[in-house]
Backbone as a chain_set.jsonl record, in Angstrom:
{"seq": "XXXXXXXXXXXXXXXXXXXXXXXXXXXXXXXXXXXXXXXXXXXXXXXXXXXXXXXXXXXXXXXXXXXXXXXXXXXXXXXXXXXXXXXXXXXXXXXXXXXXXXXXXXXXXXXXXXXXXXXXXXXXXXXXXXXXXXXXXXXXXXXXXXXXXXXXXXXXXXXXXXXXXXXXXXXXXXXXXXXXXXXXXXXXXXXXXXXXXXXXXXXXXX", "coords": {"N": [[89.217, 106.744, 106.792], [88.125, 104.412, 104.178], [88.543, 102.319, 101.278], [87.263, 100.501, 98.525], [86.267, 97.728, 96.402], [82.83, 97.245, 95.587], [80.067, 94.911, 95.774], [79.152, 91.787, 94.221], [78.631, 91.032, 91.726], [78.804, 90.94, 88.045], [79.686, 93.502, 87.403], [81.723, 95.456, 88.976], [81.87, 97.896, 91.561], [82.744, 101.028, 93.049], [83.631, 101.555, 96.543], [83.467, 103.619, 99.147], [84.054, 104.579, 102.418], [83.701, 106.489, 105.471], [85.001, 107.059, 108.567], [83.667, 108.339, 111.54], [84.543, 108.502, 114.086], [82.883, 107.009, 115.728], [81.213, 105.354, 113.974], [80.997, 103.815, 110.696], [80.327, 105.496, 107.64], [78.828, 105.47, 104.417], [80.396, 107.118, 101.649], [79.934, 109.056, 98.814], [81.605, 108.398, 95.7], [83.466, 109.355, 92.772], [82.66, 108.058, 89.454], [84.4, 107.179, 86.773], [84.207, 105.462, 84.564], [82.131, 102.539, 83.425], [82.788, 100.113, 84.846], [84.523, 100.194, 87.692], [86.836, 100.429, 90.453], [88.414, 100.712, 93.687], [91.635, 99.835, 94.798], [93.426, 100.336, 96.943], [94.056, 102.576, 99.722], [95.312, 105.514, 101.009], [96.653, 108.107, 103.301], [97.368, 111.296, 104.595], [96.164, 113.079, 106.396], [92.865, 113.857, 107.756], [91.775, 115.323, 105.778], [93.156, 114.818, 103.569], [93.441, 112.496, 101.601], [94.161, 109.547, 99.56], [92.696, 107.409, 97.139], [93.184, 104.555, 95.065], [93.036, 102.711, 92.025], [91.326, 101.13, 89.367], [89.671, 101.466, 86.272], [87.237, 100.596, 83.719], [85.633, 100.51, 80.664], [84.137, 98.418, 79.595], [84.146, 94.717, 79.667], [85.661, 94.173, 77.455], [87.297, 96.332, 77.0], [90.359, 98.242, 77.36], [91.884, 98.628, 80.713], [91.991, 101.584, 82.808], [94.106, 103.28, 84.832], [93.128, 104.521, 88.099], [92.913, 107.35, 90.048], [92.041, 109.103, 92.923], [91.282, 111.831, 94.996], [90.56, 112.816, 98.311], [89.459, 115.7, 99.834], [88.468, 116.301, 102.368], [85.842, 117.077, 102.281], [84.798, 115.98, 99.883], [85.284, 113.545, 97.205], [87.477, 113.735, 94.486], [88.412, 113.083, 91.044], [91.73, 112.752, 89.936], [93.863, 113.221, 87.152], [96.128, 110.884, 85.815], [99.274, 109.47, 84.451], [99.199, 106.741, 84.068], [97.618, 105.164, 82.41], [98.602, 105.117, 79.898], [100.805, 103.287, 77.857], [97.833, 102.03, 76.205], [96.152, 99.29, 77.679], [96.217, 96.497, 79.988], [96.011, 97.918, 82.916], [96.464, 98.559, 86.265], [96.136, 99.642, 89.731], [97.202, 98.762, 92.909], [98.288, 99.298, 95.287], [99.169, 101.761, 97.728], [100.933, 104.547, 99.155], [101.594, 107.022, 101.441], [103.956, 109.59, 101.975], [104.045, 112.34, 102.581], [101.959, 115.317, 101.919], [102.967, 116.123, 99.555], [104.29, 114.004, 98.48], [103.365, 111.151, 97.376], [102.757, 107.696, 96.823], [101.896, 105.22, 94.39], [101.133, 101.964, 93.206], [100.991, 98.98, 91.059], [101.081, 95.949, 89.482], [103.564, 96.22, 86.961], [103.756, 98.887, 87.246], [104.557, 102.053, 88.616], [103.621, 105.003, 90.284], [104.099, 108.381, 91.182], [103.089, 111.148, 93.245], [103.769, 114.487, 93.244], [102.767, 116.733, 94.524], [101.69, 118.234, 92.713], [101.132, 116.918, 90.373], [100.69, 113.441, 89.034], [103.347, 111.309, 88.273], [105.162, 109.029, 86.177], [107.255, 106.444, 87.357], [110.319, 104.755, 87.155], [109.998, 101.39, 87.672], [112.033, 99.856, 88.642], [112.533, 96.953, 88.583], [112.479, 94.766, 85.975], [109.665, 93.094, 84.762], [108.706, 92.639, 87.363], [105.89, 92.248, 89.629], [103.938, 94.312, 91.347], [102.257, 94.487, 94.478], [101.754, 95.682, 97.066], [102.485, 98.382, 99.233], [104.463, 100.571, 101.437], [105.534, 103.267, 103.62], [107.683, 105.59, 105.206], [108.292, 108.459, 107.371], [110.724, 109.566, 106.643], [110.956, 109.412, 103.968], [111.555, 106.946, 102.811], [110.503, 104.213, 100.91], [108.768, 101.072, 100.494], [108.078, 98.586, 98.233], [106.098, 95.616, 97.535], [105.796, 92.339, 96.081], [105.912, 90.119, 93.502], [108.195, 88.323, 91.365], [109.154, 86.88, 88.15], [108.322, 83.791, 86.413], [105.684, 81.141, 86.675], [107.186, 78.803, 87.322], [109.524, 79.864, 88.166], [109.041, 81.748, 90.04], [109.664, 84.251, 92.522], [109.45, 85.973, 95.701], [109.259, 89.438, 95.91], [110.955, 92.387, 96.979], [111.09, 95.767, 97.05], [113.1, 98.796, 97.646], [112.847, 102.09, 98.071], [115.054, 104.78, 98.284], [115.36, 107.425, 98.082], [116.542, 108.066, 95.617], [116.483, 106.03, 93.844], [115.281, 102.736, 93.094], [116.211, 99.792, 94.99], [116.423, 96.313, 94.933], [115.493, 93.219, 96.452], [115.09, 89.628, 96.716], [112.984, 87.195, 98.099], [113.265, 84.159, 100.151], [113.884, 80.821, 98.722], [110.868, 79.461, 97.777], [107.712, 77.709, 97.334], [105.869, 79.236, 94.687], [105.73, 82.016, 95.74], [104.193, 85.013, 96.879], [104.121, 88.394, 97.847], [101.819, 90.396, 99.552], [101.23, 92.631, 101.018], [102.551, 95.328, 102.844], [104.128, 96.925, 105.853], [105.648, 99.531, 107.677], [107.329, 100.503, 110.634], [109.636, 101.993, 110.892], [112.663, 102.785, 109.216], [114.102, 100.681, 109.986], [112.525, 98.497, 110.778], [110.617, 96.719, 109.064], [107.811, 95.057, 107.639], [106.488, 92.392, 105.611], [103.799, 90.607, 104.105], [102.134, 87.631, 102.821], [101.666, 84.846, 100.737], [102.804, 81.502, 100.159], [102.66, 78.773, 98.246], [100.179, 78.186, 98.998], [100.336, 78.603, 101.859], [100.65, 80.821, 104.68], [102.742, 83.641, 104.439], [105.326, 85.319, 105.965], [107.49, 88.032, 106.176], [110.395, 89.845, 107.491], [112.206, 92.817, 107.782], [114.909, 93.82, 109.698], [117.036, 95.83, 111.476]], "CA": [[88.61, 106.468, 105.35], [88.53, 103.097, 103.654], [87.968, 102.282, 99.919], [87.413, 99.074, 97.962], [85.242, 97.281, 95.464], [81.52, 96.775, 96.217], [79.165, 94.064, 94.978], [79.84, 90.543, 93.738], [78.136, 90.774, 90.405], [79.796, 91.19, 86.928], [80.152, 94.942, 87.245], [82.161, 95.96, 90.336], [81.714, 99.389, 91.791], [83.551, 101.675, 94.121], [82.942, 101.716, 97.914], [84.303, 104.392, 100.076], [83.443, 104.873, 103.79], [84.236, 107.448, 106.435], [84.849, 106.794, 109.981], [83.437, 109.535, 112.226], [84.817, 108.29, 115.566], [81.973, 106.009, 116.277], [80.659, 104.583, 113.037], [81.279, 104.133, 109.289], [79.19, 105.919, 106.775], [79.19, 105.43, 103.042], [80.59, 108.402, 100.911], [79.857, 108.877, 97.282], [82.821, 108.712, 94.993], [83.263, 109.515, 91.275], [82.826, 106.852, 88.543], [84.718, 107.649, 85.376], [83.646, 104.402, 83.597], [81.163, 101.668, 84.043], [83.339, 99.197, 85.802], [85.69, 100.901, 88.394], [86.977, 100.098, 91.803], [89.649, 101.087, 94.364], [92.391, 98.725, 95.412], [94.129, 100.725, 97.983], [93.806, 103.866, 100.236], [96.416, 105.977, 101.931], [96.392, 109.46, 103.601], [98.181, 112.104, 105.42], [95.347, 113.622, 107.359], [91.559, 113.599, 107.548], [91.384, 116.138, 104.602], [94.151, 114.614, 102.527], [93.418, 110.945, 101.415], [94.183, 109.147, 98.145], [92.379, 106.115, 96.851], [93.765, 104.244, 93.81], [92.494, 101.427, 91.534], [91.255, 100.979, 87.92], [88.393, 101.782, 85.614], [87.101, 99.987, 82.476], [84.363, 100.772, 79.998], [83.492, 97.155, 79.604], [85.255, 93.704, 79.762], [86.519, 94.102, 76.195], [88.095, 97.559, 76.818], [91.531, 98.286, 78.289], [91.689, 99.333, 81.893], [92.661, 102.767, 82.929], [94.448, 103.561, 86.249], [92.197, 105.453, 88.724], [93.419, 108.061, 91.29], [91.022, 110.048, 93.389], [91.739, 112.508, 96.183], [89.581, 113.26, 99.337], [89.876, 116.976, 100.385], [87.829, 116.504, 103.613], [84.439, 117.188, 102.018], [84.43, 115.187, 98.738], [86.31, 112.975, 96.341], [87.771, 114.202, 93.218], [89.332, 112.325, 90.265], [92.944, 113.316, 89.574], [94.39, 112.455, 86.144], [97.466, 110.227, 85.948], [99.735, 108.939, 83.185], [99.389, 105.216, 84.114], [96.655, 104.568, 81.439], [99.21, 105.068, 78.736], [99.998, 103.018, 76.731], [96.546, 101.349, 76.517], [96.352, 97.81, 77.96], [95.73, 96.082, 81.264], [96.699, 98.698, 83.879], [95.793, 98.626, 87.562], [96.769, 100.086, 90.896], [96.842, 97.879, 93.925], [98.921, 99.763, 96.479], [99.463, 103.176, 97.811], [101.631, 104.817, 100.392], [101.881, 108.512, 101.493], [105.041, 110.131, 102.855], [103.498, 113.683, 102.957], [100.99, 115.678, 100.958], [103.594, 116.331, 98.267], [104.983, 112.796, 98.12], [102.502, 110.039, 97.604], [103.153, 106.67, 95.77], [100.818, 104.273, 93.916], [101.743, 100.835, 92.344], [100.301, 97.904, 90.564], [101.811, 95.226, 88.417], [104.914, 96.743, 86.788], [103.565, 100.24, 87.133], [104.692, 102.84, 89.712], [103.378, 106.412, 90.076], [104.485, 109.285, 92.262], [102.525, 112.413, 93.335], [104.765, 115.453, 93.782], [102.088, 117.838, 95.004], [100.927, 119.024, 91.558], [100.879, 115.987, 89.285], [101.222, 112.209, 89.11], [104.341, 111.053, 87.279], [105.604, 107.737, 86.049], [108.581, 106.197, 87.888], [110.78, 103.481, 86.681], [109.599, 100.453, 88.699], [113.253, 99.181, 89.146], [112.729, 95.556, 88.277], [111.671, 94.359, 84.781], [108.925, 91.785, 84.964], [108.048, 92.541, 88.642], [104.39, 92.582, 89.807], [103.759, 94.884, 92.691], [100.865, 94.488, 95.095], [101.652, 96.308, 98.235], [103.52, 99.48, 99.515], [104.452, 101.235, 102.727], [106.43, 104.452, 103.615], [107.992, 106.219, 106.588], [108.506, 109.985, 107.204], [112.126, 109.833, 106.076], [110.892, 109.315, 102.587], [111.87, 105.701, 102.253], [109.332, 103.565, 100.53], [108.968, 99.786, 100.082], [106.999, 97.973, 97.341], [106.353, 94.287, 97.55], [104.96, 91.638, 95.142], [106.752, 88.883, 93.123], [108.729, 88.464, 90.061], [109.392, 85.575, 87.455], [107.174, 83.001, 85.925], [105.246, 80.155, 87.678], [108.101, 77.838, 87.772], [110.69, 80.644, 88.601], [108.559, 82.994, 90.742], [110.204, 84.65, 93.697], [108.975, 87.116, 96.334], [110.019, 90.658, 95.536], [110.786, 93.567, 97.935], [111.886, 96.907, 96.475], [113.219, 99.77, 98.551], [113.173, 103.396, 97.437], [115.718, 105.457, 99.252], [115.605, 108.828, 97.732], [116.945, 108.347, 94.132], [116.304, 104.907, 92.924], [114.873, 101.508, 93.765], [117.038, 98.565, 95.064], [115.464, 95.145, 94.958], [115.835, 91.936, 97.043], [114.082, 88.618, 96.517], [112.799, 86.358, 99.291], [113.901, 82.776, 100.078], [113.171, 79.848, 97.714], [109.657, 78.872, 98.299], [106.88, 77.537, 96.251], [104.975, 80.276, 94.245], [105.564, 83.009, 96.777], [103.707, 86.35, 96.581], [103.868, 89.248, 98.936], [100.614, 91.111, 99.131], [101.074, 93.965, 101.72], [103.717, 95.751, 103.657], [104.049, 97.93, 106.845], [106.965, 99.847, 108.316], [107.45, 101.459, 111.758], [110.933, 102.857, 110.675], [113.547, 102.217, 108.116], [114.787, 99.484, 110.617], [111.548, 97.564, 111.031], [109.793, 96.576, 107.804], [107.16, 93.72, 107.514], [105.702, 92.101, 104.305], [103.052, 89.423, 104.278], [101.651, 87.165, 101.679], [101.509, 83.421, 100.724], [103.616, 80.78, 99.491], [102.21, 77.438, 98.105], [98.971, 78.128, 99.877], [100.62, 78.837, 103.169], [100.981, 82.131, 104.972], [104.195, 83.945, 104.398], [105.678, 86.675, 106.715], [108.989, 88.394, 106.108], [110.649, 90.97, 108.269], [113.517, 93.39, 107.701], [115.132, 94.48, 110.993], [118.549, 96.127, 111.584]], "C": [[89.016, 105.111, 104.872], [87.841, 103.098, 102.245], [88.19, 100.878, 99.381], [86.421, 98.973, 96.711], [83.893, 97.006, 96.221], [80.694, 95.951, 95.274], [79.915, 92.87, 94.481], [79.383, 90.233, 92.306], [79.164, 91.062, 89.34], [80.251, 92.544, 86.871], [80.554, 95.458, 88.729], [81.913, 97.443, 90.419], [82.58, 99.786, 92.915], [82.88, 101.721, 95.458], [83.978, 102.484, 98.646], [83.523, 104.708, 101.274], [84.319, 105.651, 104.643], [83.872, 107.079, 107.874], [84.794, 108.122, 110.772], [83.881, 109.454, 113.761], [83.981, 107.289, 116.166], [81.356, 104.913, 115.288], [81.185, 104.848, 111.578], [80.085, 104.553, 108.54], [79.712, 105.902, 105.329], [79.274, 106.805, 102.408], [80.582, 108.193, 99.482], [81.254, 109.221, 96.796], [82.658, 108.713, 93.519], [83.454, 108.149, 90.571], [83.153, 107.327, 87.222], [84.293, 106.783, 84.299], [82.763, 103.5, 84.257], [81.638, 100.764, 85.083], [84.534, 99.88, 86.47], [85.64, 100.446, 89.743], [88.34, 100.652, 92.376], [90.28, 99.831, 94.961], [93.127, 98.983, 96.659], [93.787, 102.204, 98.369], [94.935, 104.252, 101.02], [96.13, 107.451, 102.329], [97.4, 110.034, 104.633], [97.397, 112.677, 106.617], [93.848, 113.361, 106.963], [91.02, 114.311, 106.291], [92.365, 115.867, 103.43], [94.361, 113.201, 102.345], [93.426, 110.651, 99.968], [93.573, 107.723, 98.141], [92.779, 105.9, 95.302], [93.18, 102.763, 93.219], [92.36, 101.503, 90.073], [89.827, 101.212, 87.449], [88.388, 101.15, 84.347], [85.726, 100.271, 81.958], [83.484, 99.488, 79.965], [84.59, 96.039, 79.578], [86.035, 93.536, 78.527], [87.3, 95.357, 75.948], [89.298, 97.482, 77.756], [91.07, 99.035, 79.626], [92.562, 100.603, 81.923], [92.928, 102.891, 84.526], [93.576, 104.694, 86.863], [92.862, 105.974, 89.96], [92.442, 109.005, 91.668], [91.501, 110.659, 94.708], [90.515, 113.032, 97.044], [90.135, 114.423, 100.036], [89.311, 117.319, 101.805], [86.26, 116.762, 103.402], [83.943, 116.382, 100.801], [85.514, 114.532, 97.963], [86.308, 113.577, 94.932], [88.751, 113.41, 92.32], [90.439, 113.264, 89.909], [93.541, 112.567, 88.384], [95.827, 112.03, 86.419], [97.825, 109.709, 84.691], [99.734, 107.438, 83.151], [98.548, 104.629, 83.164], [97.441, 104.567, 80.139], [100.52, 104.267, 78.698], [98.693, 102.105, 77.036], [96.83, 99.926, 76.64], [95.745, 97.549, 79.345], [96.53, 96.847, 82.355], [95.899, 98.78, 85.164], [96.695, 99.255, 88.643], [96.291, 99.271, 92.054], [97.402, 98.228, 95.306], [99.074, 101.242, 96.428], [100.09, 103.438, 99.156], [101.918, 106.361, 100.442], [103.007, 108.818, 102.49], [104.56, 111.523, 103.463], [102.554, 114.135, 101.846], [101.631, 115.887, 99.676], [104.484, 115.195, 97.886], [104.101, 111.568, 98.476], [102.78, 109.066, 96.347], [101.962, 105.828, 95.568], [101.601, 103.227, 93.005], [100.72, 99.731, 92.098], [100.847, 97.159, 89.529], [103.15, 95.784, 88.258], [104.806, 98.363, 86.661], [103.79, 100.977, 88.555], [104.586, 104.317, 89.393], [103.665, 107.102, 91.38], [103.795, 110.615, 92.13], [103.407, 113.466, 93.841], [104.083, 116.759, 94.308], [101.295, 118.604, 93.87], [100.489, 117.989, 90.464], [101.274, 114.487, 89.631], [102.147, 111.902, 87.959], [104.656, 109.584, 87.339], [107.019, 107.548, 86.683], [109.036, 104.823, 87.54], [110.612, 102.429, 87.921], [110.85, 99.701, 89.242], [113.505, 97.831, 88.821], [111.783, 95.186, 87.124], [110.953, 93.045, 85.085], [108.444, 91.606, 86.354], [106.629, 92.828, 88.591], [104.27, 92.991, 91.13], [102.391, 95.013, 93.164], [100.674, 95.176, 96.379], [102.757, 97.324, 98.449], [103.381, 99.949, 100.933], [105.615, 102.266, 102.67], [106.531, 104.87, 104.95], [108.269, 107.635, 106.374], [109.779, 110.382, 106.607], [112.037, 109.936, 104.609], [111.139, 107.916, 101.972], [110.521, 104.98, 102.039], [109.635, 102.135, 100.116], [107.811, 99.34, 99.362], [107.28, 96.357, 97.348], [105.398, 93.664, 96.495], [105.765, 90.281, 94.9], [107.293, 89.174, 91.654], [109.155, 87.001, 89.491], [108.137, 84.919, 87.09], [106.684, 81.974, 87.01], [106.271, 79.365, 88.164], [109.439, 78.57, 88.405], [110.371, 81.82, 89.438], [109.262, 83.143, 92.107], [109.598, 85.793, 94.359], [109.898, 88.274, 96.014], [109.766, 91.723, 96.608], [111.746, 94.579, 97.31], [111.826, 98.087, 97.535], [113.625, 101.159, 97.869], [113.911, 104.292, 98.59], [116.308, 106.828, 98.953], [115.823, 109.096, 96.362], [116.59, 107.25, 93.259], [115.778, 103.678, 93.74], [116.025, 100.443, 93.805], [116.167, 97.367, 95.435], [116.16, 93.994, 95.695], [114.757, 90.986, 96.721], [114.173, 87.768, 97.83], [113.427, 84.879, 99.099], [113.282, 81.829, 99.034], [112.014, 79.211, 98.31], [108.736, 78.661, 97.144], [105.843, 78.62, 95.854], [104.714, 81.239, 95.292], [105.013, 84.419, 96.231], [103.625, 87.22, 97.831], [102.841, 90.247, 98.627], [100.5, 92.534, 99.754], [102.31, 94.145, 102.524], [103.357, 96.815, 104.734], [105.422, 98.153, 107.475], [106.737, 100.713, 109.479], [108.568, 102.38, 111.622], [111.617, 102.1, 109.598], [114.253, 100.9, 108.742], [113.891, 98.39, 111.014], [110.479, 97.521, 109.96], [109.127, 95.137, 107.802], [106.542, 93.599, 106.099], [105.034, 90.715, 104.62], [102.489, 88.993, 102.924], [101.391, 85.684, 101.75], [102.569, 82.834, 99.82], [103.153, 79.251, 99.387], [100.969, 77.156, 98.924], [99.139, 78.266, 101.344], [100.992, 80.246, 103.497], [102.514, 82.303, 104.932], [104.415, 85.27, 104.972], [107.158, 86.858, 106.651], [109.184, 89.696, 106.799], [112.161, 91.532, 108.087], [113.808, 94.103, 108.983], [116.707, 94.723, 110.953], [118.772, 97.24, 112.487]], "O": [[90.141, 104.68, 105.125], [86.8, 103.716, 102.022], [89.147, 100.184, 99.725], [85.902, 99.938, 96.151], [83.9, 96.579, 97.376], [80.624, 96.258, 94.084], [81.136, 92.898, 94.33], [79.771, 89.199, 91.763], [80.301, 91.399, 89.67], [81.288, 92.742, 86.238], [79.693, 95.823, 89.53], [81.768, 98.127, 89.406], [83.093, 98.947, 93.655], [81.665, 101.909, 95.525], [85.145, 102.11, 98.764], [82.361, 105.093, 101.144], [85.542, 105.527, 104.587], [82.735, 106.849, 108.288], [85.722, 108.929, 110.704], [83.55, 110.336, 114.553], [84.415, 106.708, 117.16], [81.044, 103.788, 115.677], [81.723, 105.913, 111.274], [78.976, 104.059, 108.747], [80.857, 106.262, 105.055], [78.357, 107.608, 102.577], [81.169, 107.238, 98.973], [81.961, 110.093, 97.301], [81.721, 108.079, 93.035], [84.22, 107.276, 90.979], [82.277, 107.857, 86.538], [84.026, 107.256, 83.194], [82.577, 103.57, 85.472], [80.996, 100.622, 86.124], [85.521, 100.12, 85.774], [84.57, 100.089, 90.237], [89.254, 100.997, 91.627], [89.629, 98.944, 95.513], [93.454, 98.054, 97.398], [93.314, 102.979, 97.539], [95.529, 103.403, 101.684], [95.308, 108.031, 101.619], [98.11, 109.345, 105.365], [97.926, 112.746, 107.726], [93.597, 112.716, 105.945], [89.951, 113.961, 105.791], [92.385, 116.6, 102.442], [95.344, 112.661, 102.853], [92.805, 111.366, 99.182], [93.883, 106.919, 99.02], [92.731, 106.794, 94.458], [92.929, 101.825, 93.976], [93.333, 101.967, 89.478], [88.89, 101.141, 88.244], [89.471, 101.089, 83.766], [84.755, 100.277, 82.716], [82.29, 99.504, 80.262], [85.781, 96.337, 79.483], [87.021, 92.799, 78.532], [87.905, 95.519, 74.888], [89.286, 96.788, 78.773], [90.143, 99.842, 79.678], [93.599, 100.736, 81.272], [92.054, 102.627, 85.352], [93.326, 105.704, 86.205], [93.319, 105.216, 90.814], [91.972, 109.738, 90.798], [92.12, 109.932, 95.485], [89.576, 113.616, 96.502], [91.126, 114.301, 100.755], [89.58, 118.379, 102.37], [85.5, 116.64, 104.362], [82.742, 116.127, 100.709], [86.655, 114.978, 98.079], [85.274, 113.865, 94.328], [89.842, 113.085, 92.789], [90.192, 114.432, 89.608], [93.743, 111.36, 88.514], [96.598, 112.685, 87.12], [96.961, 109.473, 83.845], [100.278, 106.888, 82.193], [98.73, 103.418, 83.035], [96.894, 103.967, 79.214], [101.363, 104.586, 79.536], [98.612, 101.509, 78.11], [97.609, 99.355, 75.877], [94.875, 98.288, 79.806], [97.644, 96.432, 82.675], [94.703, 99.065, 85.103], [97.905, 99.369, 88.446], [95.084, 99.082, 92.203], [97.082, 97.606, 96.319], [99.111, 101.893, 95.384], [99.865, 102.731, 100.138], [102.466, 106.891, 99.476], [103.007, 108.382, 103.641], [104.675, 111.783, 104.66], [102.361, 113.381, 100.892], [100.919, 115.845, 98.673], [105.367, 115.369, 97.046], [104.075, 111.051, 99.593], [102.977, 109.445, 95.193], [101.105, 105.712, 96.443], [102.505, 103.542, 92.231], [99.737, 99.58, 92.824], [101.128, 97.823, 88.531], [103.89, 95.866, 89.238], [105.656, 99.02, 86.059], [103.241, 100.52, 89.557], [105.233, 104.859, 88.496], [103.519, 106.56, 92.476], [103.855, 111.217, 91.058], [103.821, 113.291, 94.988], [104.761, 117.766, 94.508], [100.419, 119.439, 94.097], [99.536, 118.245, 89.728], [102.147, 114.307, 90.48], [101.82, 112.177, 86.805], [104.466, 108.938, 88.369], [107.872, 108.424, 86.541], [108.283, 103.851, 87.608], [111.08, 102.683, 89.03], [110.721, 98.971, 90.224], [114.682, 97.475, 88.763], [110.558, 95.258, 87.219], [111.523, 92.068, 85.572], [107.826, 90.58, 86.639], [106.139, 93.524, 87.701], [104.456, 92.193, 92.048], [101.486, 95.515, 92.498], [99.531, 95.287, 96.822], [103.854, 97.164, 97.914], [102.342, 99.766, 101.568], [106.52, 102.176, 101.84], [105.669, 104.609, 105.79], [108.479, 108.024, 105.226], [109.892, 111.493, 106.089], [112.944, 110.494, 103.991], [110.957, 107.723, 100.769], [109.576, 105.102, 102.818], [110.646, 101.921, 99.447], [106.674, 99.621, 99.741], [108.403, 95.872, 97.203], [104.407, 94.259, 96.071], [106.173, 89.529, 95.784], [106.888, 90.084, 90.931], [109.454, 86.083, 90.254], [107.037, 85.384, 87.39], [107.213, 81.954, 88.121], [106.337, 79.181, 89.379], [110.277, 77.936, 89.045], [111.161, 82.751, 89.597], [109.42, 82.129, 92.786], [109.184, 86.676, 93.607], [111.111, 88.128, 95.869], [108.651, 91.954, 97.075], [112.932, 94.345, 97.081], [110.811, 98.354, 98.179], [114.649, 101.264, 97.194], [113.375, 104.472, 99.684], [117.366, 107.29, 99.379], [115.422, 110.141, 95.851], [116.401, 107.438, 92.058], [115.865, 103.666, 94.968], [116.712, 100.225, 92.807], [115.237, 97.508, 96.228], [117.371, 93.841, 95.538], [113.623, 91.394, 96.471], [115.197, 87.656, 98.504], [113.984, 84.513, 98.064], [112.192, 82.112, 98.537], [112.147, 78.467, 99.282], [108.881, 79.292, 96.097], [104.971, 78.898, 96.677], [103.576, 81.332, 95.753], [105.44, 84.86, 95.164], [103.066, 86.759, 98.826], [102.906, 90.908, 97.591], [99.867, 93.449, 99.228], [103.022, 93.191, 102.837], [102.379, 97.54, 104.554], [106.203, 97.244, 107.757], [105.963, 101.661, 109.342], [108.517, 103.481, 112.17], [111.244, 101.014, 109.157], [114.908, 100.151, 108.017], [114.372, 97.393, 111.553], [109.514, 98.283, 110.021], [109.83, 94.138, 107.948], [106.136, 94.592, 105.495], [105.602, 89.838, 105.271], [102.364, 89.799, 102.002], [100.905, 85.247, 102.793], [103.128, 83.461, 98.92], [103.264, 78.533, 100.381], [100.754, 76.065, 99.451], [98.166, 78.066, 102.071], [101.626, 80.883, 102.655], [103.35, 81.459, 105.258], [103.801, 86.255, 104.561], [107.955, 85.991, 107.009], [108.321, 90.573, 106.751], [113.151, 90.813, 108.224], [113.011, 94.959, 109.367], [117.494, 93.913, 110.465], [119.917, 97.635, 112.709]]}, "num_chains": 1, "name": "protein.A"}
């Protein structure tokens, strides 16, 4: 399953596609508001997939965080608390540990699915902007992005190890941003992005 925005016009739309082993086919997805799109997708199995993003009535309205679940036969919108308080809210990353432990993040917002509801989680770093996530079966989760202003911006990596987030920043580079992450284990984690217009790759190994 893959999910994203569709179209290049002023009104983006959702696009979800399903791989059947030989080809991609477009699958209908729910539209809560006029402007809506998915920014990330994650899953545990072919009948347990999450897509996250944002929805907006029009360009003058606040955005609402969007979470949708695929159960093997169709997409269903699942309510979440990320739209409160009203303002510019978005989800750009998702990572699933299990059916009862799914994470989503975007900007300074972190959500966690516990099997019955989405709940807000303290993002760990004030002023951080999260853009990517990854997780491993142990329950460890990493979220990446950046923190600081334009002149003081640093790459940000946060690690959830069961009870709280711990944060580290990357080396001093011009305008660094980490956009995505992937982990094979707690001992081998990768993050990629850019710094000053150049590719940026960071690795945690131990």
